[in-house]
Coordinates of C-alpha atoms in Angstrom, one line a residue:
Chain M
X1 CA 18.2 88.2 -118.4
X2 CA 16.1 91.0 -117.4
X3 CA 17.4 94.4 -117.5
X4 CA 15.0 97.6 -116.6
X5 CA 16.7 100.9 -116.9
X6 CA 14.9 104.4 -115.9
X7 CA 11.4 103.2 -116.4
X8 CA 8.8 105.5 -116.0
X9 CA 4.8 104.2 -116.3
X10 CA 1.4 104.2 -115.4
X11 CA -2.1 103.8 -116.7
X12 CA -3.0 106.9 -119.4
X13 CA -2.6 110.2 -117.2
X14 CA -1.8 107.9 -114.3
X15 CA 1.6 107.6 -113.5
X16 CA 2.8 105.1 -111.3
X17 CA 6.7 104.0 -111.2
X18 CA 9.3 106.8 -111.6
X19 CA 12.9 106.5 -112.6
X20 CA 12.5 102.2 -111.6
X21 CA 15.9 100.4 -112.6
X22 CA 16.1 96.7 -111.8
X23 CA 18.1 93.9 -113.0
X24 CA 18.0 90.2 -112.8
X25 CA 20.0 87.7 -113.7
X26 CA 19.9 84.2 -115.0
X27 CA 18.5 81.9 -112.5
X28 CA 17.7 84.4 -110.2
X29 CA 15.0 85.4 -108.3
X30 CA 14.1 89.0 -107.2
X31 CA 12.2 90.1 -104.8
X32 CA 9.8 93.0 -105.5
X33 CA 8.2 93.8 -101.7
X34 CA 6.5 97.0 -100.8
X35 CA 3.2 98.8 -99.2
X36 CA 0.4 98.5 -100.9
X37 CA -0.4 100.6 -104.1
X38 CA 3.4 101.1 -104.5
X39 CA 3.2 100.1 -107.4
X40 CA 4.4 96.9 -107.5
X41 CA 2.1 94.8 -109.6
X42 CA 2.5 98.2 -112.3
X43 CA 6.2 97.0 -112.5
X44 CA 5.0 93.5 -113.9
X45 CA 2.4 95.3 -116.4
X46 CA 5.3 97.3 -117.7
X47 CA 7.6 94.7 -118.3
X48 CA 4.9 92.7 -119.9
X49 CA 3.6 95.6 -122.1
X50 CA -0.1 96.3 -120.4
X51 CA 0.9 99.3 -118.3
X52 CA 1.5 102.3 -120.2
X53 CA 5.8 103.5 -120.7
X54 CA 6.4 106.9 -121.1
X55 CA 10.2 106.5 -120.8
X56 CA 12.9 104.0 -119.8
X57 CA 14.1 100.5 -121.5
X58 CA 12.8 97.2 -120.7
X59 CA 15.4 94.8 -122.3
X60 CA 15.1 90.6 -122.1
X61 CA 18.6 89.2 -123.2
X62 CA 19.7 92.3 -124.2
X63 CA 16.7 92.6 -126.5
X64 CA 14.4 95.4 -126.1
X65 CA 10.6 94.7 -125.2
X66 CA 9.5 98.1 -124.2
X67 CA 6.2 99.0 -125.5
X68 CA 5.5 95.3 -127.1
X69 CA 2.3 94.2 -126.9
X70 CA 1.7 91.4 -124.3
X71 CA 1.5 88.7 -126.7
X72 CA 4.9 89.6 -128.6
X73 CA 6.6 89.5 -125.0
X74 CA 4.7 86.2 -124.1
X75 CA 6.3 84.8 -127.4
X76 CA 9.7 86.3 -126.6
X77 CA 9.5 83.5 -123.1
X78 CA 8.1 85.9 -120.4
X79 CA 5.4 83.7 -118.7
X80 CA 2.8 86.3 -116.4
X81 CA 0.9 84.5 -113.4
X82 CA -1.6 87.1 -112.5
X83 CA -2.9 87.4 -108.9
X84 CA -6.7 87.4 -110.0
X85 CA -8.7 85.6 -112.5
X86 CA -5.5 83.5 -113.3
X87 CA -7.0 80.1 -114.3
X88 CA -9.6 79.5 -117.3
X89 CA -12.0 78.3 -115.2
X90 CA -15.0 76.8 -117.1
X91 CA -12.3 74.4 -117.8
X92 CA -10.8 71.3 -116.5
X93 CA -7.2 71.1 -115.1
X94 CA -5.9 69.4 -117.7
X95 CA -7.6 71.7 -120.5
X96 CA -6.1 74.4 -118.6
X97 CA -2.4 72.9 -119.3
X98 CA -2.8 71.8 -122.5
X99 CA -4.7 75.3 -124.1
X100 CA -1.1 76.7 -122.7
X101 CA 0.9 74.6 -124.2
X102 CA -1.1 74.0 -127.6
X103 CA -0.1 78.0 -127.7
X104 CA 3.2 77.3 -126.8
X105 CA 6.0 77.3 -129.7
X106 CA 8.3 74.7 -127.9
X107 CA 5.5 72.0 -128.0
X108 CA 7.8 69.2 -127.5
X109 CA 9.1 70.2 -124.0
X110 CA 8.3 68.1 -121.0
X111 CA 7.1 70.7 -119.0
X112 CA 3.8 69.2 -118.8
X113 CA 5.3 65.9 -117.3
X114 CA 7.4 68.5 -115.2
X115 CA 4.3 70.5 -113.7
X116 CA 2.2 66.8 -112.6
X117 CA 5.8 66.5 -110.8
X118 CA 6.0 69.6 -109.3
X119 CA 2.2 69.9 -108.0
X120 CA 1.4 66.0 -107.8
X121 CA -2.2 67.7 -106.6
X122 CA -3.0 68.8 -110.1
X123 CA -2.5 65.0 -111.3
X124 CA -4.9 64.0 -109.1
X125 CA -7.6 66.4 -109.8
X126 CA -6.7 66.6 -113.8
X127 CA -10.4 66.0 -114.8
X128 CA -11.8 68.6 -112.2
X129 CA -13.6 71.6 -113.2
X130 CA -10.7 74.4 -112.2
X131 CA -13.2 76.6 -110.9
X132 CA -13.7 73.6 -108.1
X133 CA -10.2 74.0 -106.5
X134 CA -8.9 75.5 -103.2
X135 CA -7.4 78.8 -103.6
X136 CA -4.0 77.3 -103.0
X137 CA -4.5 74.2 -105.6
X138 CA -6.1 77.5 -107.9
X139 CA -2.0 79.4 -107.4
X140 CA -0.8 76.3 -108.0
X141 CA -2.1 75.6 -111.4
X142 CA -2.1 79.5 -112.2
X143 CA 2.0 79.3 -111.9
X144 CA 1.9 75.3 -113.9
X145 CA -0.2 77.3 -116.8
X146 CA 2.7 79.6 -117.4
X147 CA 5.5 77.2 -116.7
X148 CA 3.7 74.0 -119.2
X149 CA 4.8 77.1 -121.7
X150 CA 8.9 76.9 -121.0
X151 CA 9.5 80.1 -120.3
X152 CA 12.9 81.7 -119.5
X153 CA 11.4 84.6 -117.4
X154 CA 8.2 83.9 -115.2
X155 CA 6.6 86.8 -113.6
X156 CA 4.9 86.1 -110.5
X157 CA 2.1 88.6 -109.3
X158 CA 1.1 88.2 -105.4
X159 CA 1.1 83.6 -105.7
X160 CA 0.2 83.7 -102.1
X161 CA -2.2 86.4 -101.4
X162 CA -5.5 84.8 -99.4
X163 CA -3.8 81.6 -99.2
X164 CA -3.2 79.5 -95.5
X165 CA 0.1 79.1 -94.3
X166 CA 0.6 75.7 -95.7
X167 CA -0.3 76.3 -98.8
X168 CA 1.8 80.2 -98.6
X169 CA 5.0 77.4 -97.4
X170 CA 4.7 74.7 -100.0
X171 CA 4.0 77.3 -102.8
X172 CA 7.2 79.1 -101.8
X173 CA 9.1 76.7 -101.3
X174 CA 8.3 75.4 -105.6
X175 CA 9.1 78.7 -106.1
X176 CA 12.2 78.0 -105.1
X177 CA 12.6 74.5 -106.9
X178 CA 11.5 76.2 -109.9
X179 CA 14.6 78.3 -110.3
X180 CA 16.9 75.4 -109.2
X181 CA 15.5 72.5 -111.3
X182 CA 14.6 74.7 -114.5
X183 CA 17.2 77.5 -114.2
X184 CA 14.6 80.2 -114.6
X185 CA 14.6 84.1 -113.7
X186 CA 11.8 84.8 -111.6
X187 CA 10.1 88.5 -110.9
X188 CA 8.2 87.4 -107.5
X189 CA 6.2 90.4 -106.2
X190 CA 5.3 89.8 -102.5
X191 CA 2.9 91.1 -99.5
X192 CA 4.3 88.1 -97.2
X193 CA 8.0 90.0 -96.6
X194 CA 9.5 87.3 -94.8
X195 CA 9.0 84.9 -97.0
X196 CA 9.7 87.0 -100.1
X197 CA 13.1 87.4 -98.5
X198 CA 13.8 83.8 -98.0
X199 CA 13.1 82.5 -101.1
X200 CA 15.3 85.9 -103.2
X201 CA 18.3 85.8 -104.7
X202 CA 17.8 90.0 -104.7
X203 CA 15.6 92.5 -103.2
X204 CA 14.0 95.8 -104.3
X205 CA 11.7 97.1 -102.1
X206 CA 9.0 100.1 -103.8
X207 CA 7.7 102.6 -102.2
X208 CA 5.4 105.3 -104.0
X209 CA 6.7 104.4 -107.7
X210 CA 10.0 104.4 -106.4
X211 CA 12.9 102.0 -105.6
X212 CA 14.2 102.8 -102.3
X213 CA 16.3 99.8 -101.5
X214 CA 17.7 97.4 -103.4
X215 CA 20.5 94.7 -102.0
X216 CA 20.8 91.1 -100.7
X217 CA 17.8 90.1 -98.7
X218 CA 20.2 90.1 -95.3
X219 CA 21.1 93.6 -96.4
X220 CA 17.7 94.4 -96.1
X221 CA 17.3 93.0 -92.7
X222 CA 19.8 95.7 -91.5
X223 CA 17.7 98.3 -93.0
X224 CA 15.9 98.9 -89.8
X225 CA 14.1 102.0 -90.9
X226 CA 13.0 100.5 -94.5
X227 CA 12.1 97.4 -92.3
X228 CA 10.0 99.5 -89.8
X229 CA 8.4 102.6 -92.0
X230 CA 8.0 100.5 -95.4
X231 CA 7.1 97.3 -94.8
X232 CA 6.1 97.0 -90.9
X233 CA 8.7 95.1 -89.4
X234 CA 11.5 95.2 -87.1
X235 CA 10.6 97.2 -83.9
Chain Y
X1 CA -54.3 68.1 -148.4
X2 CA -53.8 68.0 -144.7
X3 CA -50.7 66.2 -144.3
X4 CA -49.2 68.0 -147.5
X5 CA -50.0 71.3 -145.6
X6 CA -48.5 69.9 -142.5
X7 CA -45.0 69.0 -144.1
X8 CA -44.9 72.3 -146.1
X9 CA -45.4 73.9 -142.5
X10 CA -42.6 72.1 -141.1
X11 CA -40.2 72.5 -144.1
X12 CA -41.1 76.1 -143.4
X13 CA -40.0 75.8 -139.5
X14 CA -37.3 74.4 -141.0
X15 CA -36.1 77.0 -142.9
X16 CA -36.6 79.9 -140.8
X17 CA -35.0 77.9 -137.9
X18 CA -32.1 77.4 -140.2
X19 CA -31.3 80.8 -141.4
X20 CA -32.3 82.1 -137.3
X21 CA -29.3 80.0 -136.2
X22 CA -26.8 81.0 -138.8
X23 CA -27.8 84.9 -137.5
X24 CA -28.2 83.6 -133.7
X25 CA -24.5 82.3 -133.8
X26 CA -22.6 85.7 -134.8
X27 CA -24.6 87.1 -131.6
X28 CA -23.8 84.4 -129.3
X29 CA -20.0 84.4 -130.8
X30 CA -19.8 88.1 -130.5
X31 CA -21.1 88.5 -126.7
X32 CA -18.5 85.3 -125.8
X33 CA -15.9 87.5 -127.0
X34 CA -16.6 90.5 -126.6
X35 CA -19.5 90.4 -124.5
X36 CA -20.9 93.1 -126.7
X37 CA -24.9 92.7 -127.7
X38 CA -24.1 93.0 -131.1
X39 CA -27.1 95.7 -132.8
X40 CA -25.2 95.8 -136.5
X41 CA -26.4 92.1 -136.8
X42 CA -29.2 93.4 -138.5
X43 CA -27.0 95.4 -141.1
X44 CA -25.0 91.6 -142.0
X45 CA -27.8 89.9 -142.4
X46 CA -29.2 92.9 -144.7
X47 CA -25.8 92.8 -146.5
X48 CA -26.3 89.2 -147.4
X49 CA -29.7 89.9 -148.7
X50 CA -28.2 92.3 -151.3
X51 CA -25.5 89.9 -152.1
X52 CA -27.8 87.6 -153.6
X53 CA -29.3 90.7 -155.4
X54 CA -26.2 91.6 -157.0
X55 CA -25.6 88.4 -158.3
X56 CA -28.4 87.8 -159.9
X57 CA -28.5 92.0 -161.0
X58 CA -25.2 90.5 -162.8
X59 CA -26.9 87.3 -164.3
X60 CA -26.2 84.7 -162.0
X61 CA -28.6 82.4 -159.9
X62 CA -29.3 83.9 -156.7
X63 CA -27.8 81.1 -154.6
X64 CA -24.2 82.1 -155.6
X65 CA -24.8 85.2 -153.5
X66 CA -24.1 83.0 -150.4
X67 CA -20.1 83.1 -151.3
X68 CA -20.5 86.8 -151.6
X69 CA -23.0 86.8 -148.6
X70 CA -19.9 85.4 -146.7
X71 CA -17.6 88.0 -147.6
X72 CA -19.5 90.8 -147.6
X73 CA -21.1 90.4 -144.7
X74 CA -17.5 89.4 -143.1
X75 CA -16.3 92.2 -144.5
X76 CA -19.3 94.8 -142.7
X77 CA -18.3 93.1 -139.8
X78 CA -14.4 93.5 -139.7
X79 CA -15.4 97.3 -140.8
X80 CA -17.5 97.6 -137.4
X81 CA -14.4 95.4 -135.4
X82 CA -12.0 98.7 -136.4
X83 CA -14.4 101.1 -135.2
X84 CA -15.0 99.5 -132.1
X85 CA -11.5 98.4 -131.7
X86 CA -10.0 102.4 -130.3
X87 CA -12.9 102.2 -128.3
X88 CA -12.3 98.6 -126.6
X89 CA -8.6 99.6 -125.9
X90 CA -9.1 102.6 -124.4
X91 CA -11.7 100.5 -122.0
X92 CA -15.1 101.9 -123.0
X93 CA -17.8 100.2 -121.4
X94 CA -20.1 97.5 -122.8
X95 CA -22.7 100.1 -123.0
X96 CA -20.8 102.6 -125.1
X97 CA -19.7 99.9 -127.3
X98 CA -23.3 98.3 -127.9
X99 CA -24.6 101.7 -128.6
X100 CA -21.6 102.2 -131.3
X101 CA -23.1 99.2 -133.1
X102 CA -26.6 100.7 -133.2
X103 CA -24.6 103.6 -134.6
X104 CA -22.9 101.7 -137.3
X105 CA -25.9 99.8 -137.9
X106 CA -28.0 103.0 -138.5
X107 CA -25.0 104.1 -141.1
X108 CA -25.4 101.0 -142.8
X109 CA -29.1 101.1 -143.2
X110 CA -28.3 104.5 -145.0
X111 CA -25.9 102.7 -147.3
X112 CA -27.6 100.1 -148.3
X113 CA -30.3 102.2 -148.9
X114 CA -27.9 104.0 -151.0
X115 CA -27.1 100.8 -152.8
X116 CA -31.2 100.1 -153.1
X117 CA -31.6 103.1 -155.1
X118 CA -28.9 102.8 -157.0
X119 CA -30.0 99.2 -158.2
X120 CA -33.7 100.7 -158.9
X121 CA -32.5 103.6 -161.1
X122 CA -29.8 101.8 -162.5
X123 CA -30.7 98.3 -162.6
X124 CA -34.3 99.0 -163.3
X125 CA -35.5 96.0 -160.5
X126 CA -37.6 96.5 -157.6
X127 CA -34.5 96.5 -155.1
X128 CA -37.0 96.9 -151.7
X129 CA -39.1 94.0 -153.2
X130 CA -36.3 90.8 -152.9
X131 CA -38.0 87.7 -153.7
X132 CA -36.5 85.0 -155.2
X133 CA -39.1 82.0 -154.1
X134 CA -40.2 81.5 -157.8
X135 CA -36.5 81.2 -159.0
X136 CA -36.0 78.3 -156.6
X137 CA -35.6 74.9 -157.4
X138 CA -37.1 71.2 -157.0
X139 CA -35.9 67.9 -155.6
X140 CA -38.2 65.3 -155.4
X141 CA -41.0 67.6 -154.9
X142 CA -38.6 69.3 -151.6
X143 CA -38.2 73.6 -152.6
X144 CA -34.1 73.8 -153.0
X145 CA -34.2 76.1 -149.7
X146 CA -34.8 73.4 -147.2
X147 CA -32.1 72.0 -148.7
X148 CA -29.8 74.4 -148.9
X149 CA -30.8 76.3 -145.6
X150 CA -30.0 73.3 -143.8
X151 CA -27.0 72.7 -145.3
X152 CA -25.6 76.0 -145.1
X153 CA -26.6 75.4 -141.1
X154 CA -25.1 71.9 -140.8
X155 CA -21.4 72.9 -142.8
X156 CA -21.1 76.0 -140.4
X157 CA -21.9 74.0 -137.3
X158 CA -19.5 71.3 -138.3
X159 CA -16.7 74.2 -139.3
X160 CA -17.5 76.0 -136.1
X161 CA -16.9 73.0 -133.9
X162 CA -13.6 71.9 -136.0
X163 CA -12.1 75.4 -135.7
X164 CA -13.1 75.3 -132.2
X165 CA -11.9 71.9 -131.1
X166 CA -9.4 71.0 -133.6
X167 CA -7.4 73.9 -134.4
X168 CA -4.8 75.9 -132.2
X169 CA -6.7 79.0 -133.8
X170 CA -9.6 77.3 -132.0
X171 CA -8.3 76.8 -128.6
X172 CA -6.7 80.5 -128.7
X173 CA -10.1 81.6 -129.7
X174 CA -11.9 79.6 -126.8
X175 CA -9.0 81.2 -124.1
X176 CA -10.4 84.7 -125.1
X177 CA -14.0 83.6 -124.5
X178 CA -12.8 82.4 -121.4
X179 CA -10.4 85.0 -119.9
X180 CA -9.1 87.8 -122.1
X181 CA -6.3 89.0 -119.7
X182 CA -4.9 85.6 -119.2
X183 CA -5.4 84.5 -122.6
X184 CA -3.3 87.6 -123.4
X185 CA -0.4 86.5 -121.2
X186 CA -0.1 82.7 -122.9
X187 CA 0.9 85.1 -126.4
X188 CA -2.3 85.1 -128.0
X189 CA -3.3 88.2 -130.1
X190 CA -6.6 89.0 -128.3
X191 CA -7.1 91.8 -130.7
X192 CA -7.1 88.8 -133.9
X193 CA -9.1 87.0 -132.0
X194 CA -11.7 89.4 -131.9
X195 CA -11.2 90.6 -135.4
X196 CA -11.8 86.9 -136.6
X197 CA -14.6 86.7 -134.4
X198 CA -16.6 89.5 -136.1
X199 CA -15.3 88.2 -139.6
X200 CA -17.1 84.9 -138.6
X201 CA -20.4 86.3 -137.2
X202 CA -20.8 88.7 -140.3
X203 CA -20.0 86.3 -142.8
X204 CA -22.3 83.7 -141.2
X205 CA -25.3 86.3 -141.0
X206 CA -24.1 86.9 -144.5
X207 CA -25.0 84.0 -145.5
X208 CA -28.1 84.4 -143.6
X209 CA -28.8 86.5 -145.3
X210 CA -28.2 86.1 -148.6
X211 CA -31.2 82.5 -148.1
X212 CA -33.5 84.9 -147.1
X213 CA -35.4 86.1 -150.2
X214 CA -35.8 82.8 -151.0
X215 CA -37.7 82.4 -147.7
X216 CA -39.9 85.8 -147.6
X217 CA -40.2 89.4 -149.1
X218 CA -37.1 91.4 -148.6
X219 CA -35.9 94.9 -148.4
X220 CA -33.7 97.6 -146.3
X221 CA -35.1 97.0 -143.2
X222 CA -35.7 93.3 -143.3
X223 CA -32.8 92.9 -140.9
X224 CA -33.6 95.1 -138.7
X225 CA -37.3 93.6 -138.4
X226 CA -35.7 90.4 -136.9
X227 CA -33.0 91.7 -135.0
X228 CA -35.5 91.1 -131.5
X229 CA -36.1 87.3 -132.9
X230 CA -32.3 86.7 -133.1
X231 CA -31.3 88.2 -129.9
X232 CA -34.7 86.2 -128.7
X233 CA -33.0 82.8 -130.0
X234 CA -29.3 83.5 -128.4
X235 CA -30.8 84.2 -124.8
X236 CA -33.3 81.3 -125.1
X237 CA -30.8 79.3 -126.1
X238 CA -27.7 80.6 -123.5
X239 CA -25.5 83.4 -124.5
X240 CA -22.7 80.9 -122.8
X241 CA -22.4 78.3 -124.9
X242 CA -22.3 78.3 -129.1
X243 CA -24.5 75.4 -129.1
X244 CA -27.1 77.7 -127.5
X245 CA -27.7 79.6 -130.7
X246 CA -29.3 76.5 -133.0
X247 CA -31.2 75.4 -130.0
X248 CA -33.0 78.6 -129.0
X249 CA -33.4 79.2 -132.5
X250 CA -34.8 75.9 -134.0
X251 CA -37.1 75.9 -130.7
X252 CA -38.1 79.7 -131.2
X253 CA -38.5 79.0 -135.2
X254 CA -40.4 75.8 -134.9
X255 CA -42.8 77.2 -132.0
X256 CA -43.2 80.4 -134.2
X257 CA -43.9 78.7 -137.3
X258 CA -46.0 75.7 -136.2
X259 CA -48.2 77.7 -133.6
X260 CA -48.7 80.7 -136.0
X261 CA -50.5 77.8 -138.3
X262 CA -52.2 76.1 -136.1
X263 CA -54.0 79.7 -134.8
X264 CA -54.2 80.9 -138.3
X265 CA -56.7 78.1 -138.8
X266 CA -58.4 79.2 -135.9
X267 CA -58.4 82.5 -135.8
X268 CA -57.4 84.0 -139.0
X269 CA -54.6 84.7 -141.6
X270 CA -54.5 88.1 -139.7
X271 CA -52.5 86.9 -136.7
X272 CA -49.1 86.8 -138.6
X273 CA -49.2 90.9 -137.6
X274 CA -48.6 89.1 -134.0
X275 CA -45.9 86.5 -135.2
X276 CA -43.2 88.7 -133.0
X277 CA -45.6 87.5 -130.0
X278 CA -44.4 83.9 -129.6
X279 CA -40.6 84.3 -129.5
X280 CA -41.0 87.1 -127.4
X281 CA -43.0 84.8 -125.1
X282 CA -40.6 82.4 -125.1
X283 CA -37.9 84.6 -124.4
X284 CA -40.0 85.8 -121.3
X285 CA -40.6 82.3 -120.0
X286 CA -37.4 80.7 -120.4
X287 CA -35.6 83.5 -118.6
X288 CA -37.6 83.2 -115.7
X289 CA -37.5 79.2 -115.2
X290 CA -34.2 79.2 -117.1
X291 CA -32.5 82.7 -115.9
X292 CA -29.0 81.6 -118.2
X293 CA -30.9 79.8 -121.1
X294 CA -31.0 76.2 -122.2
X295 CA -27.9 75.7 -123.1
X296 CA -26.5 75.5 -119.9
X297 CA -29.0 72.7 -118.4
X298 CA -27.7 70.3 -121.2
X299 CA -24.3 70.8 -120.8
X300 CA -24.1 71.0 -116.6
X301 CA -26.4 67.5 -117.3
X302 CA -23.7 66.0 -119.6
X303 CA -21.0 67.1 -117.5
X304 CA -19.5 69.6 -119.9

């Protein structure tokens, strides 16, 4: 589905990922963990043409994206949930679905019904302002506005950064459903390890621009000194 | 006598608050999308002015230069998006970017200057002396400007709101108000957008401007000298919300108008060298009780 190959980018003089291969496969999820300022959330600019390539291939289905502008790769099925300002928030919940999928070219999917399923909380609170929800009802309508759109690749920035453990379970845990129900390939990048891990079909973990593991999440677990050094676990 | 002088009056409100709106909308559209304060205004509304100009230079009747108006001032307007455009990617501020408008507006005063002249020595007319009241028209004793004015208001409200709420064009165009970045990542073109945006705003100050001779003396700098009322007119009315353009300027035109008569019958003809006064007044007052405009108190009330 997704393929990156030898990707090196940044912002203008900037440069942030070196020599970043990853790959991930249909109805997969990956999981992109690592310190902060790694350079993680650069990864999901790159692929969805904001960050600045200076070399490498990006390729969706075998096709190459690299250097298309975000909206080309948006039309092409990548679907970006970013970690702030996600939501239009002047508007109501439902405005917020349907201004996604008005812009959508498969108009006739169900994905609408699908999301109401998926977060029954949005149903309820379809008329509410969407600058009114809790930060976890917020994620949760952040991740329905790209997914109303039918996307084949959904890139997910930080979904459970600042929320409470309930909310960091039950949005995981969709994450999850997601990939099972709809068969999509999901980027998640992730500050909350453990979950990251449980969720992942794959694991990369960045540090400084660079991949330095990549594996089966129980590989990882194995990797005391990635564990320990990288991303403060183990003892 | 009275009441005929008090309906002229108000047909004269009427007017002005008209042709305000169709400039105060291009500002208020502008700083939703690009929340740049928009100096060039001046320059559309000037090219509109010499659209009707060239039309009737080239036999016509003045009114046909609102058509032009509404390219031609589109068309400035576009012109200004691509010079701002290298400047908004590479992420120059909002300050940078309004003083590159004053720039471009400052070239465009040159050429329409340029195009003055040329219309003088060529043309043989007094090109910094547009007037076209006496070349206006009669309905049942109502000047064809009132008319028309309003009109030309009420067809570009009514277009506004269907492109806004009826069209997918619309809704992407509303997402980039909104949020830029995440407009960008449901596949809209935020760099359209904003092109269509200025094309919008210039053509409708175009148009503007192309009514104005028919309203008052007009010249290269006629623009310019009501650039402060139309930024006056957006704020009063909330830079947030469309709507807030035609309600901070029929309130700042009909105030100006009606209370400039009522104190010229006090005080004088000579207060109209104060006219800038009132909306400036206005502006003052309704930013301190109302710090985000009008607009916003109607819409919170109706639940919008």
């Amino acid at each position: 589905m997704l393929r990156i190959e030898n990707l090196n980018s940044g912002y203008g003089k900037l440069h942030v990922l070196y020599d970043v291969s990853i790959d991930c496969g249909k109805k997969e999820i990956i999981s992109v963990i690592g310190p902060n300022g790694a350079g993680k959330t650069t990864l999901l600019n790159s692929i969805f043409g904001i960050a600045d390539i200076y070399s490498g291939s990006i390729k969706l289905d075998g096709e190459e994206i690299t250097k298309l502008p975000p909206h080309i790769i948006a039309r092409k099925g990548v679907a970006y949930v970013l970690q702030m300002i996600n939501i239009f928030s002047e508007l109501s919940v439902d405005e917020n679905l349907r201004i996604s999928m008005a812009l959508s070219r498969d108009k006739s999917s169900d994905m609408l019904d699908y999301v109401y399923e998926l977060f029954p909380i949005l149903k309820e609170r379809k008329k509410q302002r969407a600058g009114t929800l809790s930060g976890g009802e917020r994620q949760m309508l952040a991740m329905s506005i790209g997914l109303v759109r039918n996307p084949k690749l959904l890139l997910l920035d930080e979904p459970t950064a600042g929320l409470m453990p309930l909310y960091v379970n039950l949005i995981m845990k969709k994450i999850g459903e997601i990939r099972d129900q709809k068969g999509l390939s999901i980027v998640l990048v992730e500050q909350n390890v453990q979950k990251a891990l449980e969720v992942a079909d794959k694991v990369y973990v960045i540090v400084s621009g660079q991949v330095v593991f990549k594996g089966l999440p129980s590989e990882l677990m194995g990797e005391r000194e990635i564990m320990k050094l990288y991303l403060g676990m183990g003892d | 006598m009275q009441i005929a002088i008090s309906v002229g009056t108000f047909m004269q409100a009427l007017v002005w608050s008209s042709i305000l709106s169709l400039t105060a909308i291009g500002i208020t559209l502008l700083y939703r999308t690009t929340r740049v304060p928009n100096f060039a205004h001046a320059s559309f509304v000037t090219t509109g002015i010499y659209s009707s100009t060239i039309v009737w230079v080239f036999g016509f009747h003045p009114y046909w230069g609102i058509p032009l108006g509404f390219i031609l001032g589109g068309l400035v307007a576009v012109l200004l998006f691509y010079m701002l455009e290298p400047l908004r990617k590479r992420k120059a501020s909002i300050f940078l970017l309004m003083i590159a408008t004053l720039s471009f507006d400052i070239l465009m005063y040159g050429v329409l200057n340029v195009l003055a002249d040329t219309l003088q020595f060529e043309f043989k007319i007094l090109s910094r002396n547009i007037y076209f009241v006496p070349m206006d028209f009669d309905i049942v004793g109502i000047r064809g400007i009132v008319l028309i004015s309003l009109a030309a208001f009420l067809v570009t409200m009514i277009a506004l709101q269907l492109l806004l709420y009826r069209t997918n064009l619309g809704v992407a165009l509303r997402a980039c108000m909104e949020n830029p970045s995440l407009a960008q990542t449901l596949g809209i073109n935020v760099s359209r957008m904003l092109l269509i945006s200025w094309f919008i705003a210039g053509a409708t100050a175009g148009v503007a401007g192309a009514l104005l001779p028919f309203y008052q003396m007009c010249n290269t700098y006629t623009g310019t000298y009501y650039l402060a009322e139309m930024f006056c007119a957006s704020t009063v009315g909330g830079l947030d919300y469309l709507i807030g353009a035609p309600i901070g300027s029929f309130l700042l035109g009909f105030a100006k108008i009606l209370l400039l008569s009522s104190l010229a019958s006090v005080v004088g003809p000579d207060i109209i060298n104060y006219m800038m006064i009132i909306p400036l007044s206005i502006l003052v007052i309704t930013l301190a009780v109302l710090p985000t405009g009008i607009a916003p108190l109607i819409m919170k009330r109706r639940g919008v």
